[in-house]
Coordinates of C-alpha atoms and ligand atoms in Angstrom, one line a residue:
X211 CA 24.6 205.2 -84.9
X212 CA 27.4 203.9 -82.9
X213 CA 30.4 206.3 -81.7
X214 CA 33.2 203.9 -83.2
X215 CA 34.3 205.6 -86.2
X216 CA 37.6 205.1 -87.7
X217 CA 38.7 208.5 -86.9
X218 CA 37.4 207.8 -83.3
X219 CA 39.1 204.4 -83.1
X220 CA 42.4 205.8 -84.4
X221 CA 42.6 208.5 -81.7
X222 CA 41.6 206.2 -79.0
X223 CA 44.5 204.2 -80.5
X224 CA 46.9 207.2 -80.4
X225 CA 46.7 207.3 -76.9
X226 CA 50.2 207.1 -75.5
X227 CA 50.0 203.6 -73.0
X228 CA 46.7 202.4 -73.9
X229 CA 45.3 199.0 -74.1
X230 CA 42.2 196.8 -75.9
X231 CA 40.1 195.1 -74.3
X232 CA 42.0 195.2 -70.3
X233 CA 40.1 193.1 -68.2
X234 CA 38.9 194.9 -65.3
X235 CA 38.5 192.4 -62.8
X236 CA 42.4 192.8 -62.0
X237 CA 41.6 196.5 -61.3
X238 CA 38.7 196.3 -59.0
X239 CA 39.0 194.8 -55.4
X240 CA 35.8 192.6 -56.3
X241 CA 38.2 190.7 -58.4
X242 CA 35.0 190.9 -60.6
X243 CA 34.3 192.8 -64.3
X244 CA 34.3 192.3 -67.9
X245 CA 36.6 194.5 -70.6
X246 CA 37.3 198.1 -70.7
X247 CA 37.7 198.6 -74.8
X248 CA 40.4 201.0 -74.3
X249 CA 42.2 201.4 -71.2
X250 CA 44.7 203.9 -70.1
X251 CA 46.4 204.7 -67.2
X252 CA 47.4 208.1 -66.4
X253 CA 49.2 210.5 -63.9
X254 CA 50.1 213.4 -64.8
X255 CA 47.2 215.9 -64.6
X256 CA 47.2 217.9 -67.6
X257 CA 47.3 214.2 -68.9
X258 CA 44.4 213.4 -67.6
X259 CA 42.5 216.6 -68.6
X260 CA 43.5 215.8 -72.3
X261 CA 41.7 212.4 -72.4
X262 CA 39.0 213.1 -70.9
X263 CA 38.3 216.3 -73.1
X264 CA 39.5 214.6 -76.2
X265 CA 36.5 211.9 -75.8
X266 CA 34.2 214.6 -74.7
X267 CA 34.6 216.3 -77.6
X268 CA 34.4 213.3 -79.9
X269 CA 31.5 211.7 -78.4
X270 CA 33.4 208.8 -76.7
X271 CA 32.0 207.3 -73.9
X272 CA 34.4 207.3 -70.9
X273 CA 35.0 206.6 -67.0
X274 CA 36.8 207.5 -64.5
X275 CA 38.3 204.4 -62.5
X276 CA 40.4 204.7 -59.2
X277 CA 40.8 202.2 -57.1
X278 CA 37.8 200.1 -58.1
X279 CA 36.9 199.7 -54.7
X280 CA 33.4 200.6 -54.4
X281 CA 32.4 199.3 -57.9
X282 CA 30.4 196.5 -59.6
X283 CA 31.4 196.5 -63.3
X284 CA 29.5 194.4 -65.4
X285 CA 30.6 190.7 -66.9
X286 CA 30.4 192.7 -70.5
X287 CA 32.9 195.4 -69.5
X288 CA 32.8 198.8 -70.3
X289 CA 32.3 200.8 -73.3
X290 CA 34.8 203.5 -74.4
X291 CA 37.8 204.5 -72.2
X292 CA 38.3 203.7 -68.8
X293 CA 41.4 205.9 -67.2
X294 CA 42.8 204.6 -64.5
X295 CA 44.0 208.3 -62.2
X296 CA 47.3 207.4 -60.4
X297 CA 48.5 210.5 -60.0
X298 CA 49.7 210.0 -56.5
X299 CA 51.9 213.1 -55.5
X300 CA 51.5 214.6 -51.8
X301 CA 53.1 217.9 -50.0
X302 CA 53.1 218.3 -46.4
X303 CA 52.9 222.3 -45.2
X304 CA 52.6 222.6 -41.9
X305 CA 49.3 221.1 -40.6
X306 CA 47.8 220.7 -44.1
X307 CA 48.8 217.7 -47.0
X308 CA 47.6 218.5 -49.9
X309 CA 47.5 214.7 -52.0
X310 CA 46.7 213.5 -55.7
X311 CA 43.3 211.8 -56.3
X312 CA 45.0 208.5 -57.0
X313 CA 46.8 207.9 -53.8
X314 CA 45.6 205.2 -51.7
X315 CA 43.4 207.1 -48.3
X316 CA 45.6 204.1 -46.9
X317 CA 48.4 205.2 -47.3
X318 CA 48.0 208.7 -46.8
X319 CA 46.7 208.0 -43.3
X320 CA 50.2 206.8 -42.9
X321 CA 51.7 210.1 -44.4
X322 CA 49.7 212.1 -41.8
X323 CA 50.9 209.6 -39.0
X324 CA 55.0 210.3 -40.0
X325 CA 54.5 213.9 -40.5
X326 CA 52.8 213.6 -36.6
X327 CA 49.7 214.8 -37.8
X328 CA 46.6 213.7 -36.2
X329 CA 42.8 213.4 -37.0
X330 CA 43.6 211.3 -40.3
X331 CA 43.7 208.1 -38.6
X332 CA 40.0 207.0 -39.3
X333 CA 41.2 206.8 -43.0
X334 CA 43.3 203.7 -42.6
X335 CA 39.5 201.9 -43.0
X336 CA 38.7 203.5 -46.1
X337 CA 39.9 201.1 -48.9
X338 CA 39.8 203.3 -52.1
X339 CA 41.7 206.6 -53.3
X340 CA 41.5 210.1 -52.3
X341 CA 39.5 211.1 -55.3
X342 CA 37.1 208.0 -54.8
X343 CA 36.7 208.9 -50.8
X344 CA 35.7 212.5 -52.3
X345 CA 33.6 211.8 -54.9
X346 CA 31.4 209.8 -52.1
X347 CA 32.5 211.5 -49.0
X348 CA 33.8 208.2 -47.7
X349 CA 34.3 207.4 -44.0
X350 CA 34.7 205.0 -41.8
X351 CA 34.3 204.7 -37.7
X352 CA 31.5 207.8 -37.8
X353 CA 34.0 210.4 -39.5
X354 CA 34.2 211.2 -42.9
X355 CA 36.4 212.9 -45.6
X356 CA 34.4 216.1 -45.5
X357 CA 35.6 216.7 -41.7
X358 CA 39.0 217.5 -42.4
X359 CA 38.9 218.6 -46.3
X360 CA 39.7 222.2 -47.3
X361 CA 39.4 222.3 -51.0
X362 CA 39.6 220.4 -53.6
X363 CA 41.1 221.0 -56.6
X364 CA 39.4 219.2 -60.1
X365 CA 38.3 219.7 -63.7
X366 CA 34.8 220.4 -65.2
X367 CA 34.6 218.6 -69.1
X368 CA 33.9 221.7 -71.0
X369 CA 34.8 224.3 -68.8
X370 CA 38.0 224.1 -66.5
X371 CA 39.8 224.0 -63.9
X372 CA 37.8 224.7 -60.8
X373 CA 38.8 224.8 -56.7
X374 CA 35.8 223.7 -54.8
X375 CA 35.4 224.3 -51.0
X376 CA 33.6 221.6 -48.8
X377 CA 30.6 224.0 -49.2
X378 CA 30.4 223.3 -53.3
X379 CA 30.4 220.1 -52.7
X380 CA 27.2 219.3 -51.2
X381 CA 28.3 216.3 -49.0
X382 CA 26.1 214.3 -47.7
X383 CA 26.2 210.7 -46.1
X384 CA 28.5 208.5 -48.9
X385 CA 27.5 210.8 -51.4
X386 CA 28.9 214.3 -53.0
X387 CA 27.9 216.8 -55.7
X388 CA 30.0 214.9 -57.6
X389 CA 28.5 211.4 -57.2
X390 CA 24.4 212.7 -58.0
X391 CA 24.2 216.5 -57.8
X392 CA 25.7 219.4 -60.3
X393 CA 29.0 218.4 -60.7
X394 CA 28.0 214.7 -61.9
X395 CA 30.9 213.9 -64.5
X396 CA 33.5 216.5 -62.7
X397 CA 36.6 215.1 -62.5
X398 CA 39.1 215.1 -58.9
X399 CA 42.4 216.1 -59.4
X400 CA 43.8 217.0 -55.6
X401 CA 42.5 217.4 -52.2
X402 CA 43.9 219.3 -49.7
X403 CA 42.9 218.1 -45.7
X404 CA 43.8 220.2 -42.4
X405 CA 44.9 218.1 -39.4
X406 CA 46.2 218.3 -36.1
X407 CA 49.7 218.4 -34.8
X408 CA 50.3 215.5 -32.6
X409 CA 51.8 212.4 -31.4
X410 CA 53.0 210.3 -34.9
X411 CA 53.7 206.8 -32.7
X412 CA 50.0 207.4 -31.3
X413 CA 48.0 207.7 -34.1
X414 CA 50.1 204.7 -35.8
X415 CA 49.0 202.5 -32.5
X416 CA 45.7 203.7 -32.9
X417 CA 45.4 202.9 -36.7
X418 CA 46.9 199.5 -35.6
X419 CA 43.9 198.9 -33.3
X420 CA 41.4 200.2 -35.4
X421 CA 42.9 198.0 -38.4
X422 CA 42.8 194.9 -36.2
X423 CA 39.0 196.1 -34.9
X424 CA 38.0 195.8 -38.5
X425 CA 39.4 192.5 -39.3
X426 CA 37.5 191.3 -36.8
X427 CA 34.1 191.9 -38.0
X428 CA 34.5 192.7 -41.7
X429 CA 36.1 190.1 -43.9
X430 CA 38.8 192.6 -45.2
X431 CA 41.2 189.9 -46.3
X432 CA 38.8 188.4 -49.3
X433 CA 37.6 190.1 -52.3
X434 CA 34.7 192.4 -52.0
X435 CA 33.8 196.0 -53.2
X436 CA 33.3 197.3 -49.1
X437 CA 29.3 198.1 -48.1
X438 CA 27.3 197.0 -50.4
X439 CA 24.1 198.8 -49.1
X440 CA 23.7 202.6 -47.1
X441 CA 23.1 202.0 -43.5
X442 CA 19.4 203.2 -43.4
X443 CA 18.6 206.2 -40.9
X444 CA 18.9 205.2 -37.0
X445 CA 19.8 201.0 -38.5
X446 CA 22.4 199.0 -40.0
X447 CA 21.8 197.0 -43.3
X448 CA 24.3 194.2 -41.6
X449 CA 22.1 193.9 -39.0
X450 CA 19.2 193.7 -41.2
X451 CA 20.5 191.0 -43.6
X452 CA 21.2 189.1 -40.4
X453 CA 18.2 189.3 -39.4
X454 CA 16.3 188.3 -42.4
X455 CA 18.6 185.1 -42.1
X456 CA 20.7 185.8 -45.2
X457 CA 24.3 185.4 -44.2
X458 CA 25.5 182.8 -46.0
X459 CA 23.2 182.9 -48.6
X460 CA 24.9 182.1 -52.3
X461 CA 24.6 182.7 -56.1
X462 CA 27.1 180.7 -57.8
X463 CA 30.9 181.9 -56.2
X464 CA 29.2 185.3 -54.4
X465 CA 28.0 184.7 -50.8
X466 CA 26.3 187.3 -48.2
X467 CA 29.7 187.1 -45.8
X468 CA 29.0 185.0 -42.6
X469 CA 31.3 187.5 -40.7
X470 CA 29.3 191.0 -41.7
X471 CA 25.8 190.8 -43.7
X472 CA 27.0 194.0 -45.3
X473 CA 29.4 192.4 -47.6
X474 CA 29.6 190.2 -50.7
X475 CA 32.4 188.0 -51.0
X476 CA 34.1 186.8 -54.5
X477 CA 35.0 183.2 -53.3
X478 CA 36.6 183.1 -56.6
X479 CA 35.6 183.3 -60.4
X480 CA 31.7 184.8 -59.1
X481 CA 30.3 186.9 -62.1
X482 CA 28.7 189.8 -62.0
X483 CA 25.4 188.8 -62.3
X484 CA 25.9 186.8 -59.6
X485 CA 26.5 189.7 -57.3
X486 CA 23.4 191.5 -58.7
X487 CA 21.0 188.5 -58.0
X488 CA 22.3 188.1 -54.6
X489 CA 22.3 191.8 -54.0
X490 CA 18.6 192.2 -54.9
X491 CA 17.5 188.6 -53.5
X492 CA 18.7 190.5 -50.4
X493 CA 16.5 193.5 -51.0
X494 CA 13.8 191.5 -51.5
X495 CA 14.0 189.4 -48.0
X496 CA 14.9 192.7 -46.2
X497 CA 12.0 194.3 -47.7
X498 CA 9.1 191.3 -46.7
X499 CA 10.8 191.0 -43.8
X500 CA 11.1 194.5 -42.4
X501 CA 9.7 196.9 -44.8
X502 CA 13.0 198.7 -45.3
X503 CA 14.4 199.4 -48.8
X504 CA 18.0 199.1 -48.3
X505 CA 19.5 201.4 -51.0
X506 CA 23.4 200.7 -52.6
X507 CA 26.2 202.0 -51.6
X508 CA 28.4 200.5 -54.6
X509 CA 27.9 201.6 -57.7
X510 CA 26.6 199.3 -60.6
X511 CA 28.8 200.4 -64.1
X512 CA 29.5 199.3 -67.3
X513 CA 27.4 197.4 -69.7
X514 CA 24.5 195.8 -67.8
X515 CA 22.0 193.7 -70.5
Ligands
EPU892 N1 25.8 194.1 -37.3 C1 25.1 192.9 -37.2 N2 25.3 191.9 -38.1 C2 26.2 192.1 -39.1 C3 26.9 193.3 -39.2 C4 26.7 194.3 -38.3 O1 24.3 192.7 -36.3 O2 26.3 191.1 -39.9 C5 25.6 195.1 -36.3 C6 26.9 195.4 -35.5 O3 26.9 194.5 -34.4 C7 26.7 196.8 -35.0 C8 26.0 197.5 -36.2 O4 25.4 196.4 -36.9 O5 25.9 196.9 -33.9 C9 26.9 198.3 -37.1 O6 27.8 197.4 -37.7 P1 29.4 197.9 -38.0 O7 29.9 198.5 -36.7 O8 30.1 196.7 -38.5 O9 29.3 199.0 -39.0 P2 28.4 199.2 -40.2 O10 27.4 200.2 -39.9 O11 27.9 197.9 -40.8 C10 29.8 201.2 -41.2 C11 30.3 201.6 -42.6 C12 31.6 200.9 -42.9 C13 32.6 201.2 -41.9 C14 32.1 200.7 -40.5 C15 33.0 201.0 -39.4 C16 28.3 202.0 -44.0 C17 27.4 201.4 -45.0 N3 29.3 201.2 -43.6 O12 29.5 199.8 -41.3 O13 32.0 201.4 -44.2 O14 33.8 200.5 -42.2 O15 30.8 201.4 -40.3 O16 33.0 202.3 -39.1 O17 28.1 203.2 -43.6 C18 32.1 201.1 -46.5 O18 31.6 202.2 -46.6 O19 32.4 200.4 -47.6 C19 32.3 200.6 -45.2 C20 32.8 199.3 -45.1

């Protein structure tokens, strides 16, 4: 039996700000993604807490979306609600910033940089929010999230509140205890990192190199959802799909980027499908070629047929 009920439907209505049928494709960086049926965005915590437990204890499927950087939603959207976490408040004390999960890692990079903090600076090449870069310790340039986190702060459906340390979280290499170990389904409300004092001007220069670095050889300025495959131990998959002669390759408007084998590109209009078909055409090749099974880093969601 299907979850949509009237009663279901009218509460989902009820919502204060939601919206029918949003198309997602304006809220991933994929440009790519079918219908949420109910869409909200929230920012107030407690906000967020309320819809999430209001559909858990109704039966109604839902997702949390941040940034929609690191996602491949499918052409026929997304069941239930999506909410959308902006919650995007930040406090500096001392050598600590404690931020929502729905600012930008972007942009708190540059919070860290005009407080003259320093160690933050690798985070201006994570696209994404705090809460995303959490939920699969994200990095960039060899350092990752978990480095400089202290706690996290987030919400367990049918339980609580909870304050997690680094420990809890079970971080490994793009993933968490939140992405595929106990606390699957946990939600991120606020993370608190510990930096260094230092030189504000410095790291900004620095950030402004490493920005440039990465313009260079990943094709930042299109529309694409970052990696699309882990690096596998001691290689790269960009290498890889080099290698096995796939840059350049195409299904319909998605191409393997000619500037890093690592990235699909959304010339414009490409469905999801498409991206699917070229992802695993490229498992395939990399696979006969080499014998390495390149695994994803993005994660597929939504209603795949
Ligand atoms: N390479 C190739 N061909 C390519 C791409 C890369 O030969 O088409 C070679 C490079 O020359 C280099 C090596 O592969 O020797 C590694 O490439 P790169 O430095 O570009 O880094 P990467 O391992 O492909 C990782 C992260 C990126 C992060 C960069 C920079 C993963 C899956 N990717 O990429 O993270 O920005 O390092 O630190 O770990 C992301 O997670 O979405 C992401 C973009």
């Amino acid at each position: 039996m299907s979850w949509r009920t009237k009663s279901r439907l009218t509460w989902l209505r009820s919502l204060a700000g939601v919206s029918e049928e949003e198309p997602l494709a304006s809220h991933t960086s994929f440009g790519i993604g079918g219908p949420a049926e109910f869409f909200v965005e929230l920012g107030r915590p407690a906000a967020i807490v309320q819809a999430l437990e209001g559909c858990r204890e109704r039966g109604i499927p839902y997702l949390v979306l941040g940034a929609g950087t690191n996602l491949l939603i499918a052409d026929e959207g997304i069941e239930g609600l999506v909410i959308r976490v902006v919650n995007r408040e930040h406090s500096v004390e001392g050598t600590r910033i404690k931020a929502g999960a729905g600012l930008k890692m972007m942009r708190l990079a540059r919070i860290a940089a005009d407080a003259n903090l320093r160690g933050f600076e690798f985070a201006i090449g994570v696209p994404g929010t705090v809460g995303g870069a959490v939920y699969q310790n994200a990095g960039c340039w060899g350092k990752e999230i978990r480095e400089v986190l202290v706690q996290v702060e987030g919400y367990v459906p049918g339980t609580g509140a909870r304050t997690w340390s680094v420990g809890d979280l079970k971080f490994g290499y793009r993933t968490s205890a939140l992405r595929e170990g106990a606390l699957r389904g946990a939600l991120v409300i606020a993370a608190e990192i510990q930096l260094q004092r230092g030189d504000g001007e410095e790291a900004k220069r620095m950030m402004a190199k490493l920005t440039r670095e990465r313009t260079e050889t990943q094709p930042i300025k299109t529309k694409n959802c970052g990696s699309v495959f882990k690096n596998p131990t001691g290689d790269s998959a960009g290498r890889l799909v080099q290698a096995a002669g796939l840059k350049g390759a195409r299904e319909g408007a998605a191409i393997v980027s000619p500037l890093h084998g690592n990235f699909i590109v959304n010339e414009g209009g490409a469905t999801a499908v498409e991206v699917r078909r070229l992802m695993e055409r490229t498992r395939a090749e990399v696979k006969r070629r080499f014998g390495i099974e390149l695994e994803l880093e993005v994660e597929l969601v939504g209603r795949w047929k």
